[in-house]
Amino acid sequence: MKKLFKVTLFLMVTALLMSGCSKGNTNESSKGTTDDKNSAETKEVSLMIPEWGVPTKEMLADFEKESGIKVNVMPTSWDDIRNKISTAAAGKNAAADVYEVDWSWVGEFQKAGWLEPIEMDKADLEDMKTTSTFMIDNKLYAIPYSNDYRIGFYNKAMYEKAGLTKEPQTWDDVINDAKVLKEKKVCEYPISNPMAADEKTTTTFLWLAYTRNGKVFNDDNTLNEEATLDALTILDKINRPGLSDPANRTASGAFDKLKNGECAFMVGPSSNVMSVNDKEKSKVVDQVMPIVLPGKDKKATATVPFAEAIGVSPYSKNKEAAMKFAKWYTSKETQYKLYNALSNLPTRTSVIEQLLNEGKIKNPGAMLELAKVIETPFPNGVPIYYTKMSTEIFNTINQMANEKLTPEQAAKQMVTNVNKIVEENK
């Protein structure tokens, strides 16, 4: 009887223990399922970007297949992106895991804590010269995906019609050639450059001052007085004799005049290399040569970028996946596909070279040469007060363009007011 009781007791205890183990295993299994579900959720990221940067459905499908990360695209107007990011960040939320970062926003975004630092190896940084614009204190905060740097363009057919057989090497050449073109009635307004009270006028000042003087700002971020006066003097020499269309003082269409056959020389966005030879957009197909920017006493040795980039939100709950997408989106293979699908000029020099070798960009001229010498004009990165500073710069230039200020007066006003902004933000 005792033996039977012991056997029965043993079986009961064993059953209870097994029941407990089974229950524990069920919980672990359930927990594992939940973890797997959460893991799957982290492999989904959102991308806020203007229409011009949206990858094709096929590209996104391939990325999802390769990485297991689904990308939810949020096409958003460029003008709306900044506000959406700041509004979400005020509540410590991400407007999107990955979002558009214009070159002019990077200082403000970094200071506000809206960008996660990004690690890239030296080879990638060297291949993407425009990354210099998105670096602060030697840290990268956004990866450029759509290139835009300044290239010189001259209409060879117009020059030859005026008896000019050489491309301009210096700004003195540009101005003297323009006078000949005007006198011989080949082109009424031979040079086209922005002079209106808007951002294009500021960027014109930045690249002109930098490529002629090697600096715009001093090491303490103050405006360099000598470089400022030098650039303003050139702009005045173009404007006062009527070598540039007076309409450029109020309208924003200065860059369109090249492809419309309304000017003979312009320094403008690199995208013009493609647009001037597009039969649907241009009246000067096969007439325009992309050249190295003219300099002070010889050709310039650098150019300046104004690119678009993507950054990762520090409030993203899927940072690892977001970083993986950002690096895929700016990889060589993807940049090549983005050019073919959207005509976005790659930010990688190696991809531009590949496109040129394959003959996919017609009459590139100095495009590749300049892509290799891109430099930022900001010694300490784009400052947080850029927008306020830019407004001061373009308003002063517009006043000079309307002959309310001499170059000397404009330089003094600009340096004083910009340096005051710098001091206020120390």
Short mmCIF file of C-alpha atoms in Angstrom, two decimals:
data_model
loop_
_atom_site.label_atom_id
_atom_site.label_comp_id
_atom_site.label_asym_id
_atom_site.label_seq_id
_atom_site.Cartn_x
_atom_site.Cartn_y
_atom_site.Cartn_z
CA MET A 1 0.00 0.00 0.00
CA LYS A 2 2.81 2.38 0.94
CA LYS A 3 4.55 1.48 -2.29
CA LEU A 4 1.38 2.21 -4.29
CA PHE A 5 0.95 5.52 -2.42
CA LYS A 6 4.57 6.53 -3.17
CA VAL A 7 4.16 5.67 -6.85
CA THR A 8 0.91 7.66 -7.04
CA LEU A 9 2.49 10.62 -5.22
CA PHE A 10 5.49 10.51 -7.54
CA LEU A 11 3.26 10.53 -10.61
CA MET A 12 1.23 13.47 -9.25
CA VAL A 13 4.35 15.54 -8.49
CA THR A 14 5.82 14.71 -11.87
CA ALA A 15 2.59 15.75 -13.58
CA LEU A 16 2.53 19.03 -11.67
CA LEU A 17 6.16 19.74 -12.52
CA MET A 18 5.59 18.95 -16.18
CA SER A 19 2.50 21.14 -16.16
CA GLY A 20 4.55 24.00 -14.72
CA CYS A 21 7.29 23.48 -17.27
CA SER A 22 4.76 23.30 -20.05
CA LYS A 23 3.16 26.56 -18.86
CA GLY A 24 6.57 28.21 -18.68
CA ASN A 25 7.43 27.05 -22.17
CA THR A 26 4.11 28.36 -23.43
CA ASN A 27 4.92 31.80 -21.99
CA GLU A 28 8.40 31.74 -23.49
CA SER A 29 6.95 30.70 -26.82
CA SER A 30 4.38 33.46 -26.60
CA LYS A 31 7.06 35.99 -25.65
CA GLY A 32 9.19 34.84 -28.55
CA THR A 33 6.30 35.34 -30.94
CA THR A 34 5.77 38.87 -29.60
CA ASP A 35 9.46 39.66 -29.95
CA ASP A 36 9.44 38.36 -33.51
CA LYS A 37 6.45 40.56 -34.27
CA ASN A 38 8.14 43.61 -32.76
CA SER A 39 11.29 42.80 -34.71
CA ALA A 40 9.25 42.68 -37.90
CA GLU A 41 7.73 46.07 -37.09
CA THR A 42 11.18 47.65 -36.74
CA LYS A 43 11.91 46.61 -40.31
CA GLU A 44 9.58 49.25 -41.66
CA VAL A 45 10.75 52.84 -42.19
CA SER A 46 9.20 56.02 -43.53
CA LEU A 47 10.80 58.40 -46.04
CA MET A 48 9.72 62.05 -46.32
CA ILE A 49 11.05 63.52 -49.55
CA PRO A 50 9.92 65.71 -52.47
CA GLU A 51 8.58 63.97 -55.58
CA TRP A 52 11.88 64.45 -57.38
CA GLY A 53 13.64 62.11 -54.94
CA VAL A 54 11.11 59.26 -54.71
CA PRO A 55 12.65 55.92 -55.79
CA THR A 56 10.66 53.78 -58.20
CA LYS A 57 8.40 51.01 -56.87
CA GLU A 58 10.73 48.45 -58.44
CA MET A 59 13.75 49.89 -56.62
CA LEU A 60 11.94 49.86 -53.28
CA ALA A 61 10.72 46.31 -53.88
CA ASP A 62 14.28 45.18 -54.61
CA PHE A 63 15.52 46.88 -51.43
CA GLU A 64 12.82 45.19 -49.35
CA LYS A 65 13.69 41.83 -50.86
CA GLU A 66 17.41 42.32 -50.15
CA SER A 67 17.13 43.82 -46.66
CA GLY A 68 13.73 42.83 -45.28
CA ILE A 69 13.00 46.53 -44.75
CA LYS A 70 9.81 48.00 -46.16
CA VAL A 71 9.94 51.70 -47.04
CA ASN A 72 6.80 53.79 -46.74
CA VAL A 73 7.28 56.86 -48.92
CA MET A 74 5.70 60.16 -47.87
CA PRO A 75 6.01 62.48 -50.90
CA THR A 76 6.03 65.98 -49.43
CA SER A 77 6.41 69.46 -50.85
CA TRP A 78 9.92 70.82 -50.25
CA ASP A 79 8.39 73.93 -48.68
CA ASP A 80 6.43 71.83 -46.14
CA ILE A 81 9.16 69.44 -45.01
CA ARG A 82 11.00 71.79 -42.67
CA ASN A 83 7.82 72.72 -40.77
CA LYS A 84 6.70 69.11 -40.45
CA ILE A 85 10.08 68.09 -39.04
CA SER A 86 10.17 70.93 -36.49
CA THR A 87 6.56 70.39 -35.40
CA ALA A 88 7.10 66.67 -34.80
CA ALA A 89 10.44 67.23 -33.07
CA ALA A 90 8.81 69.64 -30.60
CA GLY A 91 7.01 66.60 -29.20
CA LYS A 92 10.15 64.44 -29.53
CA ASN A 93 8.62 62.55 -32.43
CA ALA A 94 9.95 61.75 -35.87
CA ALA A 95 8.12 63.31 -38.82
CA ALA A 96 9.64 60.37 -40.69
CA ASP A 97 12.50 57.96 -40.01
CA VAL A 98 14.43 59.42 -42.95
CA TYR A 99 13.83 62.85 -44.42
CA GLU A 100 15.00 65.50 -46.86
CA VAL A 101 17.75 67.83 -45.65
CA ASP A 102 18.51 70.85 -47.81
CA TRP A 103 22.12 72.07 -47.63
CA SER A 104 20.95 75.35 -46.09
CA TRP A 105 19.12 73.58 -43.23
CA VAL A 106 21.93 71.45 -41.87
CA GLY A 107 23.28 73.93 -39.29
CA GLU A 108 19.84 74.67 -37.87
CA PHE A 109 18.80 70.99 -37.83
CA GLN A 110 22.03 69.85 -36.19
CA LYS A 111 21.85 72.53 -33.49
CA ALA A 112 18.21 71.67 -32.77
CA GLY A 113 19.06 67.98 -32.44
CA TRP A 114 16.99 66.89 -35.44
CA LEU A 115 19.71 64.86 -37.14
CA GLU A 116 21.42 61.64 -36.09
CA PRO A 117 25.19 61.54 -36.86
CA ILE A 118 26.02 59.19 -39.72
CA GLU A 119 29.14 57.04 -40.01
CA MET A 120 30.70 56.70 -43.47
CA ASP A 121 34.10 55.39 -44.44
CA LYS A 122 36.82 57.57 -45.95
CA ALA A 123 36.44 56.13 -49.45
CA ASP A 124 32.74 57.03 -49.56
CA LEU A 125 33.39 60.54 -48.27
CA GLU A 126 36.07 61.03 -50.91
CA ASP A 127 33.70 59.80 -53.61
CA MET A 128 31.01 62.22 -52.42
CA LYS A 129 32.67 65.64 -52.27
CA THR A 130 29.35 67.31 -51.42
CA THR A 131 29.36 65.64 -48.00
CA SER A 132 31.59 68.52 -46.85
CA THR A 133 28.51 70.78 -46.78
CA PHE A 134 26.72 68.41 -44.40
CA MET A 135 29.53 68.10 -41.87
CA ILE A 136 29.82 69.98 -38.57
CA ASP A 137 32.75 69.44 -36.20
CA ASN A 138 33.94 66.63 -38.49
CA LYS A 139 30.68 64.71 -38.09
CA LEU A 140 28.39 63.91 -41.01
CA TYR A 141 24.70 64.67 -40.42
CA ALA A 142 23.15 63.97 -43.83
CA ILE A 143 24.10 62.14 -47.02
CA PRO A 144 23.68 64.06 -50.30
CA TYR A 145 21.65 62.25 -52.96
CA SER A 146 21.04 64.91 -55.64
CA ASN A 147 24.05 66.86 -56.84
CA ASP A 148 24.08 70.54 -57.65
CA TYR A 149 27.32 72.43 -58.12
CA ARG A 150 28.23 75.45 -60.17
CA ILE A 151 29.53 75.14 -63.73
CA GLY A 152 30.39 77.82 -66.28
CA PHE A 153 28.43 77.78 -69.55
CA TYR A 154 29.10 79.73 -72.72
CA ASN A 155 27.23 79.65 -76.01
CA LYS A 156 29.99 78.84 -78.46
CA ALA A 157 27.82 79.62 -81.48
CA MET A 158 27.10 83.14 -80.19
CA TYR A 159 30.75 83.73 -79.34
CA GLU A 160 31.87 82.66 -82.81
CA LYS A 161 29.24 84.86 -84.42
CA ALA A 162 30.79 87.81 -82.56
CA GLY A 163 34.28 86.76 -83.71
CA LEU A 164 35.27 85.39 -80.30
CA THR A 165 37.20 82.15 -80.71
CA LYS A 166 38.36 81.40 -77.16
CA GLU A 167 36.41 80.42 -74.08
CA PRO A 168 36.77 82.90 -71.19
CA GLN A 169 39.47 82.14 -68.63
CA THR A 170 38.93 85.03 -66.20
CA TRP A 171 36.08 87.34 -65.21
CA ASP A 172 37.79 90.15 -67.10
CA ASP A 173 37.49 87.93 -70.19
CA VAL A 174 33.80 87.30 -69.49
CA ILE A 175 33.05 91.02 -69.14
CA ASN A 176 35.11 92.09 -72.16
CA ASP A 177 33.58 89.35 -74.32
CA ALA A 178 30.11 90.40 -73.18
CA LYS A 179 30.76 93.96 -74.35
CA VAL A 180 31.71 92.66 -77.80
CA LEU A 181 28.62 90.43 -77.97
CA LYS A 182 26.42 93.39 -77.04
CA GLU A 183 28.10 95.86 -79.41
CA LYS A 184 27.80 93.45 -82.34
CA LYS A 185 24.14 92.88 -81.44
CA VAL A 186 24.64 89.12 -81.13
CA CYS A 187 23.01 89.18 -77.70
CA GLU A 188 21.40 92.15 -75.95
CA TYR A 189 22.17 90.87 -72.44
CA PRO A 190 25.16 88.49 -72.81
CA ILE A 191 25.54 87.51 -69.13
CA SER A 192 22.74 86.14 -66.97
CA ASN A 193 23.06 86.18 -63.19
CA PRO A 194 20.50 86.43 -60.36
CA MET A 195 20.15 89.86 -58.75
CA ALA A 196 16.66 89.67 -57.23
CA ALA A 197 16.03 89.67 -53.48
CA ASP A 198 16.02 85.88 -53.16
CA GLU A 199 18.19 82.88 -52.31
CA LYS A 200 19.70 82.48 -55.80
CA THR A 201 21.38 85.85 -55.40
CA THR A 202 22.99 84.74 -52.13
CA THR A 203 24.32 81.51 -53.64
CA THR A 204 25.70 83.52 -56.58
CA PHE A 205 27.60 85.70 -54.14
CA LEU A 206 28.91 82.66 -52.24
CA TRP A 207 30.36 80.82 -55.24
CA LEU A 208 31.71 83.99 -56.86
CA ALA A 209 33.51 85.19 -53.73
CA TYR A 210 34.83 81.70 -52.95
CA THR A 211 36.07 80.74 -56.41
CA ARG A 212 37.83 84.09 -56.87
CA ASN A 213 39.31 84.43 -53.38
CA GLY A 214 39.37 80.97 -51.81
CA LYS A 215 37.21 82.24 -48.97
CA VAL A 216 33.96 84.01 -48.16
CA PHE A 217 34.12 83.79 -44.38
CA ASN A 218 36.95 84.10 -41.90
CA ASP A 219 37.74 81.26 -39.49
CA ASP A 220 35.48 82.86 -36.87
CA ASN A 221 32.54 82.84 -39.35
CA THR A 222 32.64 86.60 -39.91
CA LEU A 223 32.33 87.80 -43.50
CA ASN A 224 35.68 88.45 -45.18
CA GLU A 225 35.66 92.10 -46.23
CA GLU A 226 38.17 91.78 -49.09
CA ALA A 227 36.39 88.81 -50.70
CA THR A 228 33.03 90.52 -50.26
CA LEU A 229 34.10 93.72 -52.03
CA ASP A 230 35.80 91.72 -54.78
CA ALA A 231 32.64 89.72 -55.59
CA LEU A 232 30.35 92.76 -55.41
CA THR A 233 32.65 94.69 -57.75
CA ILE A 234 32.36 91.96 -60.39
CA LEU A 235 28.57 91.89 -60.07
CA ASP A 236 28.47 95.66 -60.44
CA LYS A 237 30.68 95.56 -63.55
CA ILE A 238 28.15 93.19 -65.10
CA ASN A 239 25.05 95.08 -63.99
CA ARG A 240 25.73 98.80 -64.49
CA PRO A 241 26.73 98.66 -68.20
CA GLY A 242 23.62 96.59 -68.95
CA LEU A 243 25.45 93.32 -69.65
CA SER A 244 22.80 91.43 -67.64
CA ASP A 245 19.04 91.70 -68.14
CA PRO A 246 17.53 94.29 -65.74
CA ALA A 247 14.62 91.85 -65.33
CA ASN A 248 16.96 89.70 -63.23
CA ARG A 249 16.71 92.36 -60.51
CA THR A 250 13.08 91.46 -59.84
CA ALA A 251 12.44 88.06 -61.48
CA SER A 252 13.89 84.66 -60.58
CA GLY A 253 14.35 83.28 -64.11
CA ALA A 254 18.02 84.14 -64.65
CA PHE A 255 19.06 80.50 -65.12
CA ASP A 256 16.42 79.83 -67.79
CA LYS A 257 17.88 82.43 -70.14
CA LEU A 258 20.73 80.12 -71.16
CA LYS A 259 18.52 77.38 -72.62
CA ASN A 260 16.18 80.01 -74.10
CA GLY A 261 19.04 81.50 -76.10
CA GLU A 262 18.75 84.82 -74.25
CA CYS A 263 22.30 84.96 -72.90
CA ALA A 264 25.75 83.90 -74.04
CA PHE A 265 27.41 83.23 -70.67
CA MET A 266 26.23 82.01 -67.30
CA VAL A 267 27.48 80.23 -64.21
CA GLY A 268 24.65 78.02 -63.05
CA PRO A 269 23.48 74.67 -61.67
CA SER A 270 25.09 71.50 -63.00
CA SER A 271 21.65 70.30 -64.14
CA ASN A 272 21.98 72.73 -67.05
CA VAL A 273 24.45 70.33 -68.67
CA MET A 274 21.47 68.09 -69.39
CA SER A 275 18.75 70.71 -69.90
CA VAL A 276 20.58 72.76 -72.57
CA ASN A 277 20.70 69.68 -74.78
CA ASP A 278 17.13 68.56 -74.16
CA LYS A 279 15.24 69.25 -77.39
CA GLU A 280 11.97 69.59 -75.49
CA LYS A 281 13.35 72.27 -73.14
CA SER A 282 16.15 74.03 -74.99
CA LYS A 283 16.55 76.34 -77.99
CA VAL A 284 20.35 76.01 -77.94
CA VAL A 285 20.95 72.27 -78.37
CA ASP A 286 24.59 71.54 -79.29
CA GLN A 287 25.58 75.22 -78.89
CA VAL A 288 26.54 75.46 -75.20
CA MET A 289 29.86 74.35 -73.69
CA PRO A 290 30.13 73.54 -69.94
CA ILE A 291 33.46 74.95 -68.72
CA VAL A 292 35.48 75.46 -65.55
CA LEU A 293 34.45 78.64 -63.78
CA PRO A 294 36.50 81.72 -64.67
CA GLY A 295 38.74 83.04 -61.91
CA LYS A 296 40.69 86.16 -61.02
CA ASP A 297 43.77 85.78 -63.21
CA LYS A 298 43.20 82.22 -64.45
CA LYS A 299 40.56 79.49 -64.31
CA ALA A 300 39.09 78.80 -60.87
CA THR A 301 40.47 75.78 -59.02
CA ALA A 302 37.26 74.86 -57.18
CA THR A 303 33.50 75.03 -57.38
CA VAL A 304 30.76 75.23 -54.74
CA PRO A 305 27.88 72.77 -54.13
CA PHE A 306 24.23 73.35 -53.21
CA ALA A 307 23.00 69.76 -52.93
CA GLU A 308 19.99 67.92 -51.51
CA ALA A 309 20.51 65.23 -48.87
CA ILE A 310 18.70 62.81 -46.58
CA GLY A 311 19.13 62.50 -42.84
CA VAL A 312 17.96 60.15 -40.10
CA SER A 313 15.73 61.41 -37.28
CA PRO A 314 17.16 60.91 -33.76
CA TYR A 315 13.55 60.23 -32.70
CA SER A 316 13.21 57.31 -35.10
CA LYS A 317 12.27 54.04 -33.40
CA ASN A 318 13.92 52.19 -36.28
CA LYS A 319 17.33 53.87 -36.48
CA GLU A 320 19.26 50.81 -37.61
CA ALA A 321 16.85 50.16 -40.47
CA ALA A 322 16.73 53.88 -41.29
CA MET A 323 20.52 54.06 -41.51
CA LYS A 324 20.59 50.99 -43.71
CA PHE A 325 18.08 52.56 -46.08
CA ALA A 326 19.94 55.91 -46.15
CA LYS A 327 23.16 54.20 -47.16
CA TRP A 328 21.40 52.05 -49.77
CA TYR A 329 19.67 55.13 -51.20
CA THR A 330 23.01 56.92 -51.65
CA SER A 331 25.00 53.87 -52.78
CA LYS A 332 26.65 53.70 -56.21
CA GLU A 333 24.11 51.25 -57.59
CA THR A 334 21.10 53.24 -56.40
CA GLN A 335 22.48 56.59 -57.55
CA TYR A 336 23.00 55.13 -61.01
CA LYS A 337 19.40 53.91 -61.08
CA LEU A 338 18.06 57.20 -59.71
CA TYR A 339 19.71 59.08 -62.56
CA ASN A 340 18.19 56.74 -65.13
CA ALA A 341 14.75 56.93 -63.50
CA LEU A 342 14.58 60.54 -62.27
CA SER A 343 17.54 62.34 -63.90
CA ASN A 344 18.93 63.14 -60.42
CA LEU A 345 22.60 63.96 -60.92
CA PRO A 346 24.62 61.60 -58.68
CA THR A 347 26.61 62.95 -55.76
CA ARG A 348 29.21 60.24 -56.26
CA THR A 349 32.00 61.23 -58.64
CA SER A 350 32.46 57.58 -59.62
CA VAL A 351 28.85 57.34 -60.81
CA ILE A 352 29.09 60.58 -62.80
CA GLU A 353 32.19 59.14 -64.45
CA GLN A 354 30.35 55.90 -65.22
CA LEU A 355 27.46 57.81 -66.84
CA LEU A 356 29.89 59.84 -68.95
CA ASN A 357 31.80 56.73 -70.05
CA GLU A 358 28.51 55.19 -71.15
CA GLY A 359 27.56 58.32 -73.08
CA LYS A 360 24.42 58.92 -71.00
CA ILE A 361 25.18 62.62 -70.52
CA LYS A 362 25.62 64.53 -73.76
CA ASN A 363 28.35 67.17 -74.14
CA PRO A 364 29.44 67.13 -70.46
CA GLY A 365 32.43 69.43 -70.93
CA ALA A 366 34.01 70.19 -67.55
CA MET A 367 31.30 68.43 -65.52
CA LEU A 368 33.54 65.63 -64.21
CA GLU A 369 36.55 67.88 -63.72
CA LEU A 370 34.51 70.20 -61.49
CA ALA A 371 32.83 67.33 -59.60
CA LYS A 372 36.30 66.42 -58.34
CA VAL A 373 37.05 69.89 -56.93
CA ILE A 374 33.86 70.63 -54.99
CA GLU A 375 34.52 72.59 -51.78
CA THR A 376 32.29 74.12 -49.12
CA PRO A 377 32.58 77.89 -48.54
CA PHE A 378 31.68 77.47 -44.86
CA PRO A 379 34.81 76.90 -42.71
CA ASN A 380 32.78 75.64 -39.72
CA GLY A 381 29.77 74.17 -41.50
CA VAL A 382 26.56 75.89 -42.56
CA PRO A 383 25.62 78.13 -39.60
CA ILE A 384 22.31 77.98 -37.72
CA TYR A 385 21.58 81.58 -38.71
CA TYR A 386 22.03 80.95 -42.44
CA THR A 387 18.52 82.05 -43.41
CA LYS A 388 18.84 85.38 -41.60
CA MET A 389 22.31 85.93 -43.04
CA SER A 390 21.18 85.04 -46.55
CA THR A 391 18.37 87.58 -46.35
CA GLU A 392 20.90 90.27 -45.46
CA ILE A 393 23.15 89.27 -48.36
CA PHE A 394 20.53 89.15 -51.11
CA ASN A 395 18.80 92.35 -49.97
CA THR A 396 22.10 94.25 -50.06
CA ILE A 397 22.99 92.92 -53.52
CA ASN A 398 19.53 93.80 -54.80
CA GLN A 399 19.97 97.36 -53.52
CA MET A 400 23.29 97.57 -55.36
CA ALA A 401 21.74 96.09 -58.52
CA ASN A 402 19.14 98.85 -58.42
CA GLU A 403 22.01 101.35 -58.12
CA LYS A 404 21.10 102.48 -54.62
CA LEU A 405 24.53 101.44 -53.34
CA THR A 406 28.05 101.39 -54.77
CA PRO A 407 30.08 98.16 -54.37
CA GLU A 408 32.01 99.82 -51.55
CA GLN A 409 28.85 100.89 -49.74
CA ALA A 410 27.26 97.48 -50.29
CA ALA A 411 30.34 95.67 -48.97
CA LYS A 412 30.46 97.82 -45.84
CA GLN A 413 26.74 97.33 -45.18
CA MET A 414 26.87 93.59 -45.79
CA VAL A 415 29.95 92.96 -43.66
CA THR A 416 28.60 95.06 -40.78
CA ASN A 417 25.16 93.45 -40.75
CA VAL A 418 26.31 89.86 -41.30
CA ASN A 419 28.99 90.14 -38.62
CA LYS A 420 26.37 91.48 -36.22
CA ILE A 421 24.31 88.33 -36.85
CA VAL A 422 27.40 86.20 -36.22
CA GLU A 423 28.07 88.00 -32.93
CA GLU A 424 24.46 87.56 -31.79
CA ASN A 425 24.74 83.81 -32.31
CA LYS A 426 28.00 83.19 -30.47
#
